XYZ file of C-alpha atoms in Angstrom:
431
model
C 41.787 36.037 -44.604
C 44.897 33.353 -44.898
C 46.360 32.045 -41.867
C 50.272 31.863 -41.959
C 52.092 29.434 -39.939
C 54.635 30.971 -37.433
C 58.279 30.031 -37.727
C 58.171 27.610 -34.943
C 55.481 25.836 -36.593
C 57.525 26.050 -40.081
C 60.635 24.578 -38.550
C 58.861 21.812 -36.946
C 57.182 20.898 -40.053
C 60.771 20.982 -41.764
C 62.599 18.638 -39.412
C 59.724 16.379 -39.201
C 59.766 16.093 -43.006
C 63.251 15.353 -43.048
C 63.130 12.421 -40.573
C 65.245 14.474 -37.906
C 62.221 14.639 -35.064
C 60.320 11.394 -33.878
C 57.033 11.678 -32.043
C 57.795 9.116 -29.676
C 60.641 11.176 -28.196
C 62.879 8.261 -28.602
C 66.858 8.685 -27.903
C 69.108 10.671 -29.915
C 66.002 12.696 -31.651
C 66.863 16.576 -31.743
C 64.031 18.551 -30.369
C 62.351 21.442 -31.595
C 62.501 24.983 -29.498
C 60.652 24.608 -26.502
C 57.832 27.166 -26.042
C 57.028 29.040 -23.082
C 54.302 26.410 -22.182
C 56.539 23.741 -22.381
C 59.376 25.214 -20.555
C 56.995 26.076 -17.551
C 55.490 22.263 -17.773
C 52.251 23.321 -19.102
C 49.783 20.984 -21.049
C 49.052 23.317 -23.981
C 52.583 23.184 -25.890
C 52.596 23.122 -29.383
C 55.910 20.897 -29.731
C 56.423 17.175 -29.491
C 56.706 17.696 -25.629
C 53.341 19.155 -25.269
C 51.956 16.288 -27.309
C 53.812 13.425 -25.407
C 52.499 14.807 -22.165
C 49.043 15.202 -23.533
C 49.227 11.558 -24.726
C 50.776 10.250 -21.450
C 48.431 11.963 -19.037
C 45.197 10.597 -21.238
C 46.850 7.047 -20.952
C 47.050 7.360 -17.251
C 43.469 8.694 -16.844
C 42.409 5.585 -18.762
C 44.403 3.140 -16.995
C 42.948 5.097 -13.647
C 39.308 4.487 -14.987
C 40.068 0.761 -15.764
C 41.098 0.276 -12.357
C 37.833 1.722 -10.972
C 39.536 5.171 -9.992
C 38.645 8.547 -11.179
C 41.701 10.822 -11.532
C 43.413 11.088 -8.300
C 40.201 9.880 -6.287
C 40.544 6.099 -7.068
C 39.221 5.256 -3.567
C 36.283 7.805 -3.586
C 33.361 4.994 -4.031
C 35.531 2.420 -2.115
C 34.460 1.166 1.600
C 37.068 1.380 4.064
C 38.667 -1.797 5.008
C 37.350 -1.978 8.287
C 33.934 -1.399 6.925
C 34.146 -4.264 4.114
C 35.405 -6.659 7.005
C 32.361 -5.740 9.119
C 30.218 -6.295 6.146
C 31.713 -9.558 5.363
C 30.951 -10.737 9.028
C 27.567 -9.577 8.830
C 26.918 -11.634 5.592
C 28.581 -14.724 7.381
C 26.622 -14.392 10.446
C 23.651 -17.075 10.672
C 20.333 -15.726 10.655
C 17.803 -17.123 13.181
C 14.390 -18.123 12.066
C 11.248 -18.259 14.373
C 8.206 -19.997 13.873
C 6.611 -19.522 17.068
C 6.837 -17.138 20.415
C 7.601 -13.713 18.506
C 8.144 -12.593 22.103
C 11.575 -14.298 22.012
C 12.691 -12.852 18.765
C 11.668 -9.270 19.792
C 13.519 -9.874 23.285
C 16.652 -10.883 21.121
C 16.496 -8.160 18.377
C 14.570 -5.317 20.316
C 13.452 -3.710 17.046
C 11.102 -0.785 17.459
C 9.180 -1.342 14.153
C 8.913 -4.358 11.834
C 7.565 -4.628 8.463
C 5.319 -7.742 7.120
C 6.111 -9.123 3.687
C 3.761 -11.268 1.428
C 4.690 -14.880 0.488
C 7.423 -14.676 -2.253
C 8.260 -10.844 -2.049
C 11.205 -9.801 -4.156
C 12.122 -6.634 -2.496
C 15.697 -6.020 -1.643
C 15.677 -6.720 1.905
C 14.266 -10.005 1.258
C 16.594 -10.856 -1.484
C 19.380 -10.135 1.097
C 17.954 -12.379 3.658
C 17.671 -15.211 1.131
C 21.129 -15.040 -0.053
C 22.529 -15.035 3.529
C 20.248 -18.125 4.137
C 21.640 -19.826 0.851
C 25.499 -19.361 2.170
C 24.275 -21.224 5.514
C 22.082 -23.712 3.890
C 23.978 -26.980 4.874
C 22.916 -25.689 8.606
C 19.565 -24.733 7.563
C 18.001 -27.354 5.613
C 14.443 -27.597 7.128
C 14.045 -23.999 7.569
C 15.275 -22.650 4.747
C 12.635 -23.496 2.228
C 9.950 -22.256 4.417
C 11.103 -18.709 4.153
C 10.372 -18.550 0.336
C 6.471 -19.698 1.074
C 4.684 -17.569 3.658
C 4.076 -14.099 5.542
C 7.577 -13.104 6.859
C 8.313 -10.501 9.599
C 11.778 -8.537 9.444
C 12.807 -6.195 11.723
C 13.133 -2.461 10.285
C 17.026 -1.932 11.062
C 19.896 -2.081 8.922
C 21.701 -5.519 9.937
C 18.998 -8.210 10.119
C 20.012 -11.321 12.266
C 16.384 -12.888 12.912
C 13.346 -13.520 11.061
C 9.906 -14.661 11.696
C 7.843 -16.717 9.529
C 4.131 -17.535 10.028
C 3.477 -21.127 9.342
C 0.751 -22.297 6.918
C 0.468 -19.013 5.170
C 2.104 -20.001 1.643
C 1.596 -18.586 -1.652
C -1.316 -20.822 -2.105
C -3.150 -20.137 1.294
C -2.340 -16.433 1.050
C -3.895 -16.170 -2.499
C -7.064 -18.253 -1.194
C -7.974 -16.247 1.768
C -5.298 -13.391 2.314
C -7.590 -11.918 5.107
C -7.316 -15.070 6.962
C -3.591 -15.405 6.553
C -2.899 -11.659 8.083
C -5.199 -12.641 11.195
C -3.277 -15.570 11.703
C -0.137 -13.959 11.685
C -1.982 -11.051 13.877
C -2.911 -13.447 16.601
C 0.981 -14.352 16.724
C 2.328 -11.112 17.074
C 0.186 -9.266 19.545
C -1.533 -10.355 22.921
C -5.096 -11.953 22.872
C -6.468 -8.997 25.456
C -5.497 -6.347 22.976
C -4.682 -7.347 19.484
C -3.857 -3.798 18.586
C -1.434 -3.310 21.138
C 1.989 -2.797 20.848
C 3.362 -4.420 23.854
C 3.946 -8.011 24.437
C 2.566 -8.198 27.488
C -0.229 -5.881 28.690
C 0.750 -6.981 32.379
C 4.262 -6.401 31.919
C 4.972 -2.665 31.524
C 8.509 -2.945 31.330
C 8.262 -4.976 27.721
C 9.977 -2.936 25.208
C 6.911 -1.668 22.709
C 6.835 -2.501 18.844
C 4.732 -1.306 15.775
C 4.026 -3.814 13.132
C 3.419 -2.443 9.707
C 2.490 -3.771 6.190
C 5.315 -3.873 3.706
C 4.872 -2.168 0.186
C 4.336 -5.686 -1.309
C 1.045 -6.113 1.071
C -0.247 -2.731 0.082
C -0.409 -3.231 -3.630
C -3.748 -5.242 -3.301
C -4.948 -3.686 -0.173
C -3.632 -0.051 0.257
C -3.715 2.214 3.377
C -7.131 4.310 3.339
C -7.879 7.738 3.851
C -11.266 9.626 3.579
C -12.413 13.215 2.252
C -15.862 14.503 3.268
C -16.483 16.335 0.124
C -19.425 18.323 -1.413
C -20.206 21.732 -3.477
C -22.418 22.536 -0.428
C -21.189 24.028 2.555
C -24.200 22.522 4.588
C -23.535 19.135 3.717
C -19.631 19.308 4.875
C -20.974 21.052 8.056
C -23.118 18.449 8.991
C -20.353 15.676 9.041
C -18.108 18.153 11.154
C -21.139 18.779 13.321
C -21.551 15.102 13.804
C -17.604 14.609 15.039
C -17.589 17.548 17.303
C -20.792 16.345 18.959
C -19.196 13.313 19.472
C -15.917 14.696 20.710
C -18.135 16.598 23.502
C -19.750 13.519 24.099
C -15.997 11.818 24.862
C -15.035 14.884 27.086
C -18.178 14.825 29.311
C -17.616 11.148 29.655
C -14.024 10.998 30.312
C -13.276 8.841 27.267
C -9.547 9.810 26.420
C -8.954 10.844 22.845
C -6.563 9.132 20.494
C -3.228 10.241 20.781
C -3.142 11.270 16.934
C -6.660 13.006 17.547
C -7.063 16.353 15.609
C -7.195 19.663 17.621
C -9.700 21.261 15.109
C -11.973 19.964 12.397
C -12.729 22.706 9.667
C -14.600 23.043 6.321
C -12.306 24.705 3.587
C -12.544 25.315 -0.053
C -10.716 22.780 -2.047
C -9.565 26.182 -3.960
C -7.626 27.854 -1.208
C -5.959 24.588 -0.628
C -5.027 24.240 -4.034
C -3.432 27.675 -3.896
C -1.703 27.154 -1.221
C -0.278 23.875 -2.655
C 0.709 25.352 -5.818
C 2.013 28.988 -4.475
C 5.576 29.649 -5.386
C 6.218 33.243 -5.253
C 6.035 35.475 -2.168
C 2.678 37.225 -3.296
C 1.189 33.920 -4.153
C 1.988 32.524 -0.863
C 0.974 35.612 1.109
C -2.422 35.779 -0.771
C -3.064 31.929 -0.127
C -2.240 32.398 3.460
C -4.838 35.201 3.980
C -7.489 33.044 2.412
C -6.680 30.187 4.469
C -6.585 32.278 7.665
C -9.724 34.238 6.982
C -11.423 31.028 6.387
C -10.131 29.922 9.681
C -11.151 32.875 11.551
C -14.620 32.774 10.351
C -14.815 29.182 11.988
C -13.676 30.401 15.218
C -9.797 29.603 15.101
C -8.005 32.779 15.708
C -4.361 33.836 16.374
C -2.844 32.071 13.506
C -1.338 35.253 11.800
C 2.431 34.232 13.051
C 2.057 30.629 12.794
C 3.097 28.482 10.234
C 0.556 26.220 8.491
C 1.874 23.279 6.237
C -0.257 21.050 3.996
C 0.010 17.169 4.836
C 1.216 14.674 2.349
C -1.962 13.002 1.768
C -3.961 16.092 1.424
C -1.213 17.390 -1.208
C -1.700 14.129 -3.018
C -5.793 14.323 -3.272
C -5.138 17.600 -4.390
C -3.168 16.731 -7.400
C -5.437 13.511 -8.057
C -8.783 15.856 -8.119
C -7.124 18.743 -10.163
C -8.971 17.856 -13.128
C -12.318 17.268 -11.641
C -15.270 19.392 -13.038
C -16.015 20.747 -9.575
C -12.417 21.097 -8.330
C -12.956 25.113 -7.964
C -16.257 24.831 -6.332
C -16.137 21.971 -3.564
C -15.385 22.198 -0.094
C -13.447 19.821 1.930
C -13.440 18.645 5.725
C -9.811 18.557 7.011
C -8.144 18.131 10.298
C -5.705 20.542 12.173
C -2.971 18.996 14.161
C -0.395 20.891 16.019
C 3.123 19.489 15.779
C 4.648 21.781 18.476
C 6.037 24.099 16.054
C 3.450 24.296 13.209
C -0.147 23.505 12.265
C -0.228 20.609 9.989
C -3.591 20.465 7.859
C -4.230 16.768 6.481
C -6.744 14.083 5.826
C -7.940 11.646 8.172
C -6.501 8.114 7.503
C -3.291 5.997 8.070
C -1.861 2.618 8.048
C -4.322 -0.224 7.954
C -3.615 -3.062 10.560
C -3.097 -6.590 9.549
C -6.340 -8.385 8.510
C -7.830 -5.212 7.720
C -9.399 -3.935 4.344
C -8.496 -0.740 2.912
C -11.651 0.755 4.109
C -12.016 -0.898 7.402
C -8.593 0.680 8.365
C -10.027 4.131 6.896
C -12.822 3.685 9.159
C -10.696 3.064 12.242
C -8.538 5.892 11.459
C -11.212 8.329 10.967
C -12.726 7.498 14.409
C -9.380 7.618 15.884
C -8.279 11.178 14.372
C -11.652 12.617 14.168
C -14.286 11.128 16.541
C -16.283 10.439 13.109
C -17.814 7.348 12.903
C -18.596 6.166 9.110
C -19.807 3.254 7.241
C -20.017 2.215 3.445
C -23.207 4.629 3.362
C -20.746 7.463 3.393
C -18.951 6.428 0.701
C -19.505 8.870 -2.621
C -18.498 7.713 -6.137
C -15.227 5.294 -6.619
C -12.172 5.482 -4.311
C -9.280 7.531 -5.859
C -5.439 6.422 -6.239
C -2.718 8.558 -7.296
C -0.649 6.870 -10.318
C 2.834 8.015 -8.615
C 4.698 5.577 -7.124
C 5.405 7.436 -4.105
C 1.931 7.232 -3.126
C 0.665 4.097 -4.999
C 0.005 2.682 -1.340
C -2.827 5.034 -0.575
C -6.541 4.770 -1.376
C -8.733 7.904 -1.113
C -12.565 7.601 -0.372
C -14.892 10.713 -1.023
C -17.395 10.746 1.466
C -20.846 12.671 2.019
C -23.241 12.168 4.772
C -26.092 10.076 4.069
C -29.751 11.323 3.423
C -31.243 10.262 6.614
C -28.306 12.112 8.597
C -28.901 15.138 6.469
C -32.572 15.150 7.043
C -31.823 14.631 10.964
C -29.469 17.554 10.810
C -32.170 19.956 8.901
C -34.982 18.812 11.419
C -32.741 19.543 14.250
C -32.135 23.198 13.097
C -34.238 25.850 14.946
C -34.888 27.675 11.756
C -36.664 24.852 10.338
C -39.129 24.862 13.055
C -39.534 28.538 13.474
C -40.762 28.699 9.894
C -42.867 25.791 10.364
C -41.292 23.361 7.851
C -41.065 20.784 10.327
C -44.676 20.631 11.768
C -46.994 17.784 11.421
C -49.744 18.602 8.845
C -53.116 19.153 10.435
C -55.488 16.427 10.570
C -58.844 17.164 8.664
C -62.151 16.185 10.349
C-alpha cells in the first residue's frame, strides 16, 4: 500500500526545493508551520525546529561526554574537593620504614591486622607504597631500594603511613630458603616466649593485640591447609571421630582449655546430603536436604535442630565442587565439624591460615588439632591434595585423610563385639 506524504510534508519539501528554507535556521529564512510537538517544545517535531533541537542536544551530550560528564550528572564519578585534598595530602605524607623493633611500628599505627608480602610483590597496595616512596626518594635514598627486595609487613588499613622491612630476605635469599626467611621475620614480629601470640609482650597485658597473616602472594606456592577425613566406609570415618572425641574428653578431665575456635560437634555426614544442601534452590529441594541432614544428625545424638538455621561453610562448599566428578562422590562420607556462631550452626572443614614458616600441611595439622583435637600426621594422607581452579579459592589446599591401618586395627580390637565373638583371642598352643 503506497504511503502518501502529509500536506505539511509537501509544503516543507516544496519550500526546501525553492531554497526558501535553510536547515541551519539562519536569519531571514521563512519557517514551515509549526506542528503540535514543536509548539510545545518537544523533541519529536517533524519540522526544521525539531531537527535543530535534536542536533543541538546531541552536540551538547557529546560535549558533556568529552568533558567526562554524563548528561546532567557531570560530577557523578568525581570526588569531592575535600576528598581530593585529603588524598593529595596522604600521597605527600612520608612513609616511615622500620627494619627492626616491630613494637615501635605497631605502637605508632595501632593496626589490628598486618599482611606479609613476598619480595618483589606487585599487588596494588605495594605499588601505591612504591609510588609514594618514589615521590620522597630524595629523603629516602638509603631505605627506598631495600623495600623492593625483602619480606614487607603492611598494616591492613586504608591509609598506610608505615611499613616494616625484614632485612636479609631479598629475592635471592627467599628463593633459596623461603621457610628460613619467614621464620626470621616471625622471630622479629612475635615474642620469644610465645611465637604464635598476638601480643607484643606477654607480661604487658595492656599491649594492643594484633594478628599477622600471609598476603595472597605468599600463598601461591604454600597455600593455607584444610583437611577432610573421607571414606566410603562409615566405620573408617567413625574411627577418626572417636579418636578426636576421646582426646576431647581427656582435655576436659585434665582441665586443659579447648581452643577458642574448637568445634561444638564432630559428625559423620554423607557427601551426597551435603551436596544436595549446597545445590538446593527451590523450597522443596531445601526442605528435603534439611530433613536428610537433621535426620542424620539426630541419629548421632544431636537433637533440637528443627527450628535452627544450618549453613555450609565456604571451604566445605569449595571441596564439594572440587570433588563433584569423583567416581565415589555419591557414596563417600566426610567428617565435618559444627560450630555455633550465636545465631546459626556452621558446618565446615578443619583448617585455616598457615603461620609464617609453616608448610601447607603443617598449618593443616595445627589447625586440625586446635579445632577438632584430632592429631594427624603424613600417614593419614590419602591421595594427592586437591586445589580449586577458581581464583577466589586458589590460596587453599585440601588434604583427603583416612586413619592409618594400625589405628583401624587398634579400634577394631578395642570393640567388645570382636572379643565376644572370639576374633581377637590368641590361638591355642598345641602340645
